[in-house]
Coordinates of C-alpha atoms in Angstrom, one line a residue:
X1 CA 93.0 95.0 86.5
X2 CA 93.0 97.4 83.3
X3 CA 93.5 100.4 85.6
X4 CA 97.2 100.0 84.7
X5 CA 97.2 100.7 81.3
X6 CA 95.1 104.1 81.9
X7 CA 97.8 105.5 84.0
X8 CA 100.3 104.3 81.4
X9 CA 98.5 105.6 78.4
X10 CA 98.3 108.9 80.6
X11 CA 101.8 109.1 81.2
X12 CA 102.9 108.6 77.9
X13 CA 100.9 111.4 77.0
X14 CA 102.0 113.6 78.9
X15 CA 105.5 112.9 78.1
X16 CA 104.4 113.0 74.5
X17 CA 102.7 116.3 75.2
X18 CA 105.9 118.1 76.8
X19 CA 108.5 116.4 73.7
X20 CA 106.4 118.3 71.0
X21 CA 106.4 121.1 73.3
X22 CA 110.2 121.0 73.4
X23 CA 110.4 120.8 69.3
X24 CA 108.1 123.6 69.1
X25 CA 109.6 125.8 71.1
X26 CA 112.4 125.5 68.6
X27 CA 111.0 125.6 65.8
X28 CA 109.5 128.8 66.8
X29 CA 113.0 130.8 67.7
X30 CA 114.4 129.6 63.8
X31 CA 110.5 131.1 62.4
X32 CA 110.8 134.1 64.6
X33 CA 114.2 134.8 63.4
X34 CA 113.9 134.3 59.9
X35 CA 114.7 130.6 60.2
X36 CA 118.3 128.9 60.1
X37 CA 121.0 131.4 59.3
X38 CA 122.6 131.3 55.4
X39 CA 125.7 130.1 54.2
X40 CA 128.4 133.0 53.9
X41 CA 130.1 130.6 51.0
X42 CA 127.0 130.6 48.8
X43 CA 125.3 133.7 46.9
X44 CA 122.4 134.9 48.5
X45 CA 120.5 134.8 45.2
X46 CA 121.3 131.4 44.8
X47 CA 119.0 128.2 45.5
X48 CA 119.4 125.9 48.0
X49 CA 121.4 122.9 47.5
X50 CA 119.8 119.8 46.1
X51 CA 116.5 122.5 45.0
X52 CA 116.0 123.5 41.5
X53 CA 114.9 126.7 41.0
X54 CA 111.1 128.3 40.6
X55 CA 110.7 129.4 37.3
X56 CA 109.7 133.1 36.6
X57 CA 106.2 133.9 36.0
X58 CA 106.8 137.7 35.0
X59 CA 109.5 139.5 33.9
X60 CA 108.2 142.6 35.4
X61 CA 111.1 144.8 37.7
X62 CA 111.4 143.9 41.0
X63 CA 109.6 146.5 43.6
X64 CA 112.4 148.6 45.2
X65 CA 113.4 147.4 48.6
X66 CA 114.2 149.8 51.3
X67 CA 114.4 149.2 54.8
X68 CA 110.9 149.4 55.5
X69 CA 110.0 146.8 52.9
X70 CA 112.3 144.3 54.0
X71 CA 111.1 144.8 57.5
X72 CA 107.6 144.1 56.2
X73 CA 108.7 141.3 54.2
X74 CA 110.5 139.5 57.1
X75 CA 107.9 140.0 59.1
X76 CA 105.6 138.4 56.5
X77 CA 107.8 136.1 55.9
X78 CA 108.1 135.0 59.7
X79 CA 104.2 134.8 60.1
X80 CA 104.1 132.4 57.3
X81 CA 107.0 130.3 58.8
X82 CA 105.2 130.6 62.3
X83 CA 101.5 130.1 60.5
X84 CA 103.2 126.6 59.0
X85 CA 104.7 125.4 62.6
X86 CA 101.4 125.8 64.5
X87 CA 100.1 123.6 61.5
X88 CA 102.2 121.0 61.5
X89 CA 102.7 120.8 65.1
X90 CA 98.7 120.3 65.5
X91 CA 98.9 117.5 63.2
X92 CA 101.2 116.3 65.6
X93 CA 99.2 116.3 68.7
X94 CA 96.5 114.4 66.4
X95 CA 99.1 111.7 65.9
X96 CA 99.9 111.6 69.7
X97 CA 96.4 111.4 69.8
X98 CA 95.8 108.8 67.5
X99 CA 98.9 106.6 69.0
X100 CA 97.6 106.9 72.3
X101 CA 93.7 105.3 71.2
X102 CA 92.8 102.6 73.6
X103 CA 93.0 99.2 72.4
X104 CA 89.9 98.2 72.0
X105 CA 88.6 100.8 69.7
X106 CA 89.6 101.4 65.8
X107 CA 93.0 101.1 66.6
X108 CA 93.4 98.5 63.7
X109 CA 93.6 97.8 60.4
X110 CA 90.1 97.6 58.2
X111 CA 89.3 94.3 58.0
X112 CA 91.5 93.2 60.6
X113 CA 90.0 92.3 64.3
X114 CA 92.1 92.7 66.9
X115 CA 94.1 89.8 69.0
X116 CA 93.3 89.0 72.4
X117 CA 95.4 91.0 74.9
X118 CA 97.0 88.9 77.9
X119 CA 97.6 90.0 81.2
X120 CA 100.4 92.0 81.2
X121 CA 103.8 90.8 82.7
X122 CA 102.4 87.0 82.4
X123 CA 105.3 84.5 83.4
X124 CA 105.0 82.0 80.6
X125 CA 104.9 78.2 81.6
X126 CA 105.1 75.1 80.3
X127 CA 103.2 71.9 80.3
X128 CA 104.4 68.6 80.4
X129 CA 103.1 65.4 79.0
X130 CA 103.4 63.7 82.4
X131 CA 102.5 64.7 85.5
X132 CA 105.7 63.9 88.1
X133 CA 107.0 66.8 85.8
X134 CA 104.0 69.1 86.1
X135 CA 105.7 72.7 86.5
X136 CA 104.0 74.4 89.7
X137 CA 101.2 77.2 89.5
X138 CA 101.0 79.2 92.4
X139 CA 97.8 81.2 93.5
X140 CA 96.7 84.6 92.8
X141 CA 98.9 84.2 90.0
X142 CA 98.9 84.5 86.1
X143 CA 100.3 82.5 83.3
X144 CA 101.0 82.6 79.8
X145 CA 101.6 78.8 78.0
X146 CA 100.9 77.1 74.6
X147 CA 98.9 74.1 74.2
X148 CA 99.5 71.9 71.1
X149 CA 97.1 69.8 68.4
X150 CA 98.0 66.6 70.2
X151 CA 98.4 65.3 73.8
X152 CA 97.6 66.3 77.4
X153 CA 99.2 69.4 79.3
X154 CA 100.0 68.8 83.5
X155 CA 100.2 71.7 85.4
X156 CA 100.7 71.4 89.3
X157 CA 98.9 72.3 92.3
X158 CA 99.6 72.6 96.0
X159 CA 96.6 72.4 97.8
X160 CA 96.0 73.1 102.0
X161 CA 92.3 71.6 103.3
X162 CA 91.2 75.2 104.1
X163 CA 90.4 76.6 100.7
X164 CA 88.9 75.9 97.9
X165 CA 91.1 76.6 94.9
X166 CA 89.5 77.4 91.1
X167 CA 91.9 77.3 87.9
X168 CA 90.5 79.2 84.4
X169 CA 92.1 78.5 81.1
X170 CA 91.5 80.8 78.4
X171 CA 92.6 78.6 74.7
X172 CA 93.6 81.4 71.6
X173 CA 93.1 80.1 68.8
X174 CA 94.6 81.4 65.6
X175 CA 92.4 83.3 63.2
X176 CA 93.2 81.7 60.1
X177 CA 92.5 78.2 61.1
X178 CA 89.1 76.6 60.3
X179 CA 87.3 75.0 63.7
X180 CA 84.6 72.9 64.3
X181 CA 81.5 73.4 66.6
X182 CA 82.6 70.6 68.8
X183 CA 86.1 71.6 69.2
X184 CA 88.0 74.3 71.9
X185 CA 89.8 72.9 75.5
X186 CA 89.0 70.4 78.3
X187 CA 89.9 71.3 81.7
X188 CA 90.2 69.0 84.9
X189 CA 91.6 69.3 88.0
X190 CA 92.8 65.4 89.3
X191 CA 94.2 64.5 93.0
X192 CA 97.6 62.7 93.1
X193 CA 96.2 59.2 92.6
X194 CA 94.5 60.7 89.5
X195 CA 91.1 60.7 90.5
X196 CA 89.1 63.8 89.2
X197 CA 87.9 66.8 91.5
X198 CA 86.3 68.8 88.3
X199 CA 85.7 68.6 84.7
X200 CA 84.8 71.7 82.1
X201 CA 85.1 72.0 78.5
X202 CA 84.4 74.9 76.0
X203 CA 83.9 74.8 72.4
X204 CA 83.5 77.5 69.6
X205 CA 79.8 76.4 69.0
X206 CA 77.5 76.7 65.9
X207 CA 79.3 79.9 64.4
X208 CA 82.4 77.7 63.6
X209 CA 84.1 81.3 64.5
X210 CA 87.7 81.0 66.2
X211 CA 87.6 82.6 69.6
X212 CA 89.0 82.9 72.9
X213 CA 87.6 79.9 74.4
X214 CA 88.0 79.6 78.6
X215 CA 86.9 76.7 80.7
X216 CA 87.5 76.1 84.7
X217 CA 88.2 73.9 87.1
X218 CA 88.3 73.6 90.8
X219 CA 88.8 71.4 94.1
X220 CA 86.3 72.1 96.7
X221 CA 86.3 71.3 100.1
X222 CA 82.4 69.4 101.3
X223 CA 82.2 68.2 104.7
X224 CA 80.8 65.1 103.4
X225 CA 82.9 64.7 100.3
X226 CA 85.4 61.8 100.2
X227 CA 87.2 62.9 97.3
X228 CA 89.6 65.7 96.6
X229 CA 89.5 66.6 100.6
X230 CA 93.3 66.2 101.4
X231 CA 96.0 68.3 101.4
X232 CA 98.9 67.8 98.9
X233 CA 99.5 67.4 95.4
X234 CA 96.8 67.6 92.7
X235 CA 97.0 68.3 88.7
X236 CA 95.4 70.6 86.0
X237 CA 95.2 68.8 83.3
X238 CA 94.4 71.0 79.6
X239 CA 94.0 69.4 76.4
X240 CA 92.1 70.0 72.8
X241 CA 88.3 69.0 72.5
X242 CA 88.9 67.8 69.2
X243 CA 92.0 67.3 68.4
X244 CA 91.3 64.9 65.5
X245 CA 89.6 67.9 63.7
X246 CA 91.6 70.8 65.3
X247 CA 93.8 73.2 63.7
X248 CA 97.6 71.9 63.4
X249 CA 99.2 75.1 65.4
X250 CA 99.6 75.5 68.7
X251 CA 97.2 77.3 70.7
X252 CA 98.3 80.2 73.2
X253 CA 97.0 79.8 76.7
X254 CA 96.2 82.3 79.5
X255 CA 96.0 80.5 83.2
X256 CA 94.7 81.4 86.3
X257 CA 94.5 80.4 89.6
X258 CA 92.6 81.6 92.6
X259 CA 91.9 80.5 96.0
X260 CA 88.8 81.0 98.6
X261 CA 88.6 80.4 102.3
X262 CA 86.1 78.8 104.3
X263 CA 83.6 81.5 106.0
X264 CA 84.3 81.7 109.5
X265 CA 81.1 80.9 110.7
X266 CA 79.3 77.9 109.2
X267 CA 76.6 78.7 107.4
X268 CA 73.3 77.3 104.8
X269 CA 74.5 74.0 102.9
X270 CA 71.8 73.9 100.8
X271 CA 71.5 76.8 97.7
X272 CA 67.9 79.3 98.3
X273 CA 65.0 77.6 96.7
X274 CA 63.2 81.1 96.2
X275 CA 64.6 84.3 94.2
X276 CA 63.1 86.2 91.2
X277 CA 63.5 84.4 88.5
X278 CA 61.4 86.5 85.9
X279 CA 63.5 87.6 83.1
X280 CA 64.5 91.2 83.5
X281 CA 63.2 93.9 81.4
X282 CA 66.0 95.3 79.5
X283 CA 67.8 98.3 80.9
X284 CA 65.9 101.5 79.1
X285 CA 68.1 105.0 78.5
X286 CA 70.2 106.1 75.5
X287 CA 73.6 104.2 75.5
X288 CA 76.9 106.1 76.0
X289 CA 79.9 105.0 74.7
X290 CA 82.0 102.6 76.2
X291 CA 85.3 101.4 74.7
X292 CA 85.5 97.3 75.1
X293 CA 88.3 95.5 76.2
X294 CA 90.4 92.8 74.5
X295 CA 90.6 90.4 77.2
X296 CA 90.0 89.3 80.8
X297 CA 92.9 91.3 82.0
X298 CA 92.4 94.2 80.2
X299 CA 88.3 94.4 80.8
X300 CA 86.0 97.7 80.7
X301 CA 84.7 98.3 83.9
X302 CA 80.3 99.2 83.2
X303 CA 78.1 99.6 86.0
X304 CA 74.5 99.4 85.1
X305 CA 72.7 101.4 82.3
X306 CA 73.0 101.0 78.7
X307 CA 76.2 101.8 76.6
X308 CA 78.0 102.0 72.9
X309 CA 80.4 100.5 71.4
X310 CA 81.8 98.8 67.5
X311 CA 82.5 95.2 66.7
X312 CA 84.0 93.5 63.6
X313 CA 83.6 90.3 62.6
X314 CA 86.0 87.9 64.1
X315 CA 86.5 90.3 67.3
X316 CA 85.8 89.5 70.7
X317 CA 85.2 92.6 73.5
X318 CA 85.4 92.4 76.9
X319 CA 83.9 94.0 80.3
X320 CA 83.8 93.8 83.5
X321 CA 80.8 94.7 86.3
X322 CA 81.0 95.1 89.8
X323 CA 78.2 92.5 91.5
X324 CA 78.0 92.4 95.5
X325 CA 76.6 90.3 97.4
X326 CA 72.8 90.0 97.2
X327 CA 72.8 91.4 93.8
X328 CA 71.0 90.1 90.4
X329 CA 73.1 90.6 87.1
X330 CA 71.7 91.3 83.5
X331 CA 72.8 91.7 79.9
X332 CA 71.3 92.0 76.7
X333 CA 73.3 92.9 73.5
X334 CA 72.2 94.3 70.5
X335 CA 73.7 94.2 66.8
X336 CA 72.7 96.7 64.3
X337 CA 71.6 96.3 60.9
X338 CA 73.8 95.9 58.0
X339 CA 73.8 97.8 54.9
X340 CA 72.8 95.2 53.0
X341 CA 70.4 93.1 54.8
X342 CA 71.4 89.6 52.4
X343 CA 72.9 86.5 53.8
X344 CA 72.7 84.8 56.9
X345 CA 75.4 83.6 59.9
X346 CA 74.6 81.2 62.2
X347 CA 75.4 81.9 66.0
X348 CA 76.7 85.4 64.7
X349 CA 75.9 87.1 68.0
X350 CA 77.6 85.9 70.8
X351 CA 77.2 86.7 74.3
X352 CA 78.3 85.1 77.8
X353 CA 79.2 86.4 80.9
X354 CA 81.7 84.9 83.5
X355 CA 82.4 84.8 87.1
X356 CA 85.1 86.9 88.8
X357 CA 87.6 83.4 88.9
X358 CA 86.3 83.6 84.7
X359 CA 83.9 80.5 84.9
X360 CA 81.4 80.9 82.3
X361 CA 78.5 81.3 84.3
X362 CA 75.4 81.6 80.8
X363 CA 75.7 82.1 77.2
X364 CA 73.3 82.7 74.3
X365 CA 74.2 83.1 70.7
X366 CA 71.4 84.5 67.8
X367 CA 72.0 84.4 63.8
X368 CA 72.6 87.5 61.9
X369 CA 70.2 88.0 58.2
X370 CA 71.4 91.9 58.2
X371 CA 69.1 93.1 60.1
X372 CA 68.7 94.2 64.0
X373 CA 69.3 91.4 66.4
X374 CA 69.4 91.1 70.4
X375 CA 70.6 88.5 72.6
X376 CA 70.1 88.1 76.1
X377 CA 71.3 86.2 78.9
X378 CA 68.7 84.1 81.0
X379 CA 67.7 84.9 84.5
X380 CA 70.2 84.8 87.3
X381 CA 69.8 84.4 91.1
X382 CA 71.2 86.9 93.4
X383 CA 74.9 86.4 94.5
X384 CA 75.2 84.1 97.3
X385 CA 77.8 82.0 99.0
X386 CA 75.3 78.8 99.0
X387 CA 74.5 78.6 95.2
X388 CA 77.4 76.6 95.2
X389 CA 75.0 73.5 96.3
X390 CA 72.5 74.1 93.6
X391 CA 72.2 71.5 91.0
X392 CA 71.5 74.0 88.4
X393 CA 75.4 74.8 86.9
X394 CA 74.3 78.7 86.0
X395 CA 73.3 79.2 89.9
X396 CA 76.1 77.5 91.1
X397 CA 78.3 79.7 89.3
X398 CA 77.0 82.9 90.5
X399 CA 78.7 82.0 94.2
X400 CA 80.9 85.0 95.2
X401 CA 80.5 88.5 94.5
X402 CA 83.5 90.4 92.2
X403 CA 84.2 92.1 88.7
X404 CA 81.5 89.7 86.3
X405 CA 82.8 89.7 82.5
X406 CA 80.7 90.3 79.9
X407 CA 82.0 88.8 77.0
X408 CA 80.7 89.4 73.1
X409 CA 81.5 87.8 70.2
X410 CA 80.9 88.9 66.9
X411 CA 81.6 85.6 64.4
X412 CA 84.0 86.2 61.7
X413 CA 81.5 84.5 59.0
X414 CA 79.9 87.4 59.1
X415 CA 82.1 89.7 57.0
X416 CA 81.2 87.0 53.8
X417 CA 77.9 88.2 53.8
X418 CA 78.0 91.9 55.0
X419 CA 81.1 93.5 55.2
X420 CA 84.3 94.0 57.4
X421 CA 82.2 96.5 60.1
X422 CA 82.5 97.6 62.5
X423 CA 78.7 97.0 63.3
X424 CA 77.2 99.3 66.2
X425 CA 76.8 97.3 69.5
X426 CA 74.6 98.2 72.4
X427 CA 75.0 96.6 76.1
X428 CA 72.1 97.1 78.6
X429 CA 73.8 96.1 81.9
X430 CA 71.0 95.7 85.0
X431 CA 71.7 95.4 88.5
X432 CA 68.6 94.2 90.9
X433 CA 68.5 93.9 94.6
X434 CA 70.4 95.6 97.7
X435 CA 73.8 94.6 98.4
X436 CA 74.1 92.4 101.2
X437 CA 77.2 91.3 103.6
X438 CA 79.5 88.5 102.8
X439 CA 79.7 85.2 104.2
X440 CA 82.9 86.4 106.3
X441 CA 85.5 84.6 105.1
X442 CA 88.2 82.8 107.8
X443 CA 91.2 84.0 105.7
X444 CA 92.1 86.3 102.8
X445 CA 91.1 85.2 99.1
X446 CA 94.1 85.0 96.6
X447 CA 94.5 87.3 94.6
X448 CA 93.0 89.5 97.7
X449 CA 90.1 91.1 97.4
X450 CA 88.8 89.0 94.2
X451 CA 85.7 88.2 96.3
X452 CA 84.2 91.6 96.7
X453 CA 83.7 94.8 95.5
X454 CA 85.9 97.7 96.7
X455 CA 84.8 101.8 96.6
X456 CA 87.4 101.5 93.8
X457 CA 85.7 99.1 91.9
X458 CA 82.6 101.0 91.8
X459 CA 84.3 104.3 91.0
X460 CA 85.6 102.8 88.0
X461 CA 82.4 101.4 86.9
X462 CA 80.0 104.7 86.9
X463 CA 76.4 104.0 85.8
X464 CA 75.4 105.7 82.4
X465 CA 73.8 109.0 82.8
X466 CA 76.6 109.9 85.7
X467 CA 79.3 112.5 85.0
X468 CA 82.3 109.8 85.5
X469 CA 80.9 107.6 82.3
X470 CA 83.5 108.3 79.8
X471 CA 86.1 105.3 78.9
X472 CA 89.3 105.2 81.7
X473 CA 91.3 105.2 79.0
X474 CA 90.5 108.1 76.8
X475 CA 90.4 110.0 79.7
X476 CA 94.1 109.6 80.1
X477 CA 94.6 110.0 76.4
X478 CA 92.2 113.8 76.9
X479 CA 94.4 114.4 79.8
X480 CA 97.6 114.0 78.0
X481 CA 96.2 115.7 75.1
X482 CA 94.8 119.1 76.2
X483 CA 97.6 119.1 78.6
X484 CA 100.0 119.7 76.0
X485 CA 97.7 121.1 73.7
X486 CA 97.0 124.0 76.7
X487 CA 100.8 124.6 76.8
X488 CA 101.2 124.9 73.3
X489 CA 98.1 127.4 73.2
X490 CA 100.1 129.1 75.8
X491 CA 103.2 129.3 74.5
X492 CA 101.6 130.3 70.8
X493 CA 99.6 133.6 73.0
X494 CA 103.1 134.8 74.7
X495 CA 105.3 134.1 71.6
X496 CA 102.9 135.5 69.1
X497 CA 102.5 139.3 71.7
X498 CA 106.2 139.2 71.9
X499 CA 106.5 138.9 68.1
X500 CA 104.3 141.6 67.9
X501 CA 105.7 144.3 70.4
X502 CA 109.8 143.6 67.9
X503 CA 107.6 144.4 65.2
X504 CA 106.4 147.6 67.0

């Protein structure tokens, strides 16, 4: 998940790389020979067509031009020509460059924060007011939908007795409507008589900033349940918080859905009573920069350490950690100060992290007067299959290991007071305990493998301080781009000893 657009930003480059290379080589050939040939039918003292003419500057007699001179002043001539292609083809490669920037970095407008980025090749769906109607969503898979000011969206699930199955809605506002603190989505998950399995809402909170909101909800299978146990037909149902106060447009929706086996073995029913639950000291170490995402699909992986990054009002950045089993996850993020240190936002500093089916596991939210701030998340157990009994919401949701999302939020207030950014933001990511073995699960997760953590996914994810800790993507966009800026050093060395030995 975000690997994909690596390889394509890597590809392009290279194919960017070898099309300049192609226009170069031609340009050369015309400077080498003196450039395009002239027109027999015009004078050759004449001016081009459609130029006027350079006005003299002395009326002195034109040196004498023998042979030799005109060889020299070809040969000028050509270096110029040749001196004015290797300039403007560099400029070039700094606009393939440029093009080729990853998505989450400055590649936008000043003042402008970028959109959030759905999961690429997303079938879109849509909801119906009624639920006989509800259009299907299978698992493992991704949607794209729309969710409107008024009303209640059905979406349909087919459900075995095996597995229990977790939907996430992501709601997009747009950024020029005004929200409330109370408003954002409701999710539920209901069986066929209507009777619900689940219930989660998220709003936009105190910072009145619009965001990509995402709430979850699931059907779980307990051995001494008596609801939501059956096979069969159940409903997700998605509707406005507030719809009373909520912007008039339509919303666009991102959907998920995931299922988990049963372990094979049957195991603890009740969630561990003792863990560490002192806060964690934050992660020490000069960050290294780290390029955020801009959305679930399109995450930066981060393994542990500290790292660097720019946020500007209004924008929301997104990455992704590797947790195992048996591990404890931290964050902390830090704002810098503003120029001017004069004003105040409320909830400016946003910062949640999510589990890997996107169910918002903590969040904590600080002002902004212009000066420093940090935010932290609280305390977190280690990942275990039997938080999911804990009464505690945060520990339940830490209850299979995966990519985490760490989420920030920089609230778009915050521009009134001190400027369009972007603001320097540091993550301190920690990782506590040994990894431990799963709970061995009786059948394959869908999507497969969202339930653990693969050699891949730690590859992807260096710690700071390693040698594999620069951004995925601009390391496709360097390898595109000293690719074809090696062959065009190449092709410069030959062309230009070539040149030399004709002028010999």
């Amino acid at each position: 998940m975000g690997h994909g657009r690596s390889g394509r930003a890597a590809r392009a480059g290279e194919r960017e790389g070898w099309r300049v290379m192609g226009r170069w080589c031609t340009a050369w050939r015309h400077a080498g020979s003196g450039g395009a040939k002239p027109q027999s039918a015009a004078p050759a003292s004449a001016p081009a067509p459609g130029r006027r003419r350079a006005p003299r500057r002395s009326t002195a007699p034109a040196p004498r031009t023998g042979p030799a001179n005109r060889t020299a002043a070809a040969g000028r001539t050509a270096s110029v020509r040749r001196l004015a292609v290797v300039t403007a083809v560099l400029a070039t490669v700094g606009a393939t460059a440029t093009v080729l920037a990853p998505p989450g970095g400055a590649a936008f407008a000043a003042g402008e924060a970028p959109g959030y980025a759905f999961a690429d090749g997303a079938p879109r769906i849509e909801g119906t007011n009624a639920a006989p109607d509800a259009a299907a969503l299978t698992a493992g898979a991704t949607y794209r939908s729309s969710l409107p000011r008024d009303g209640t969206l059905y979406y349909r699930l087919d459900l075995d007795a095996a597995s229990d199955a977790y939907v996430s809605v992501t709601a997009v506002p747009g950024s020029a409507g005004e929200v409330t603190a109370v408003d954002g989505i409701r999710v539920s998950v209901q069986d066929a008589e209507g009777g619900s399995c689940s219930s989660d809402s998220a709003t936009f909170g105190a910072a009145h900033s619009p965001r990509p909101v995402t709430a979850w909800g699931m059907r779980e299978i307990d051995p001494g349940g008596n609801r939501c146990q059956e096979p069969g037909t159940y409903y997700v149902t998605v509707e406005r918080a507030r719809p009373q106060d909520s912007p008039p447009e339509d919303w666009d929706l991102e959907l998920t859905v995931a299922t988990e086996p049963r372990p094979a073995r049957t195991g603890a029913t009740q969630a561990p009573e003792a863990w560490d639950s002192t806060s964690p000291e934050a992660v020490p170490g000069e960050p290294e920069p780290r390029t955020g995402g801009d959305g679930f699909a399109h995450a930066t992986p981060l393994g542990p350490g500290a790292w660097r990054d720019g946020i500007r009002p209004g924008q929301t950045l997104y990455y992704k950690v590797p947790v195992d089993w048996g591990r404890q996850i931290s964050a902390t993020a830090e704002l810098d100060g503003a120029r001017e240190a004069s004003g105040y936002a409320t909830g400016a500093l946003r910062l949640a992290l999510h589990n890997p089916v996107r169910g918002e596991v903590d969040d904590a939210a600080k002002g902004y007067t212009g000066r420093p701030v940090t935010v932290g998340l609280a305390a977190l157990p280690p990942v275990a299959y039997p938080n999911r009994y804990a009464m505690s919401g945060q520990v339940g949701a830490v209850r299979f290991a995966g990519d985490y999302y760490v989420v920030v939020h920089l609230a778009a207030q915050v521009a009134e007071d001190f400027g369009e950014g972007p603001f320097g933001l540091t993550l301190r990511v920690g990782l506590r305990g040994s990894a431990r073995s799963g709970p061995g699960y009786a059948g394959e997760p869908r999507p497969a493998g969202l339930f653990a953590v693969s050699a891949q996914d730690r590859a992807a994810a260096p710690e700071s301080g390693s040698p594999d800790d620069d951004d995925l993507a601009m390391k496709a966009v360097a390898v595109g781009g000293i690719g074809a800026g090696s062959l065009l050093l190449a092709g410069l060395t030959v062309w230009t000893a070539a040149a030399r030995r004709r002028a010999r």
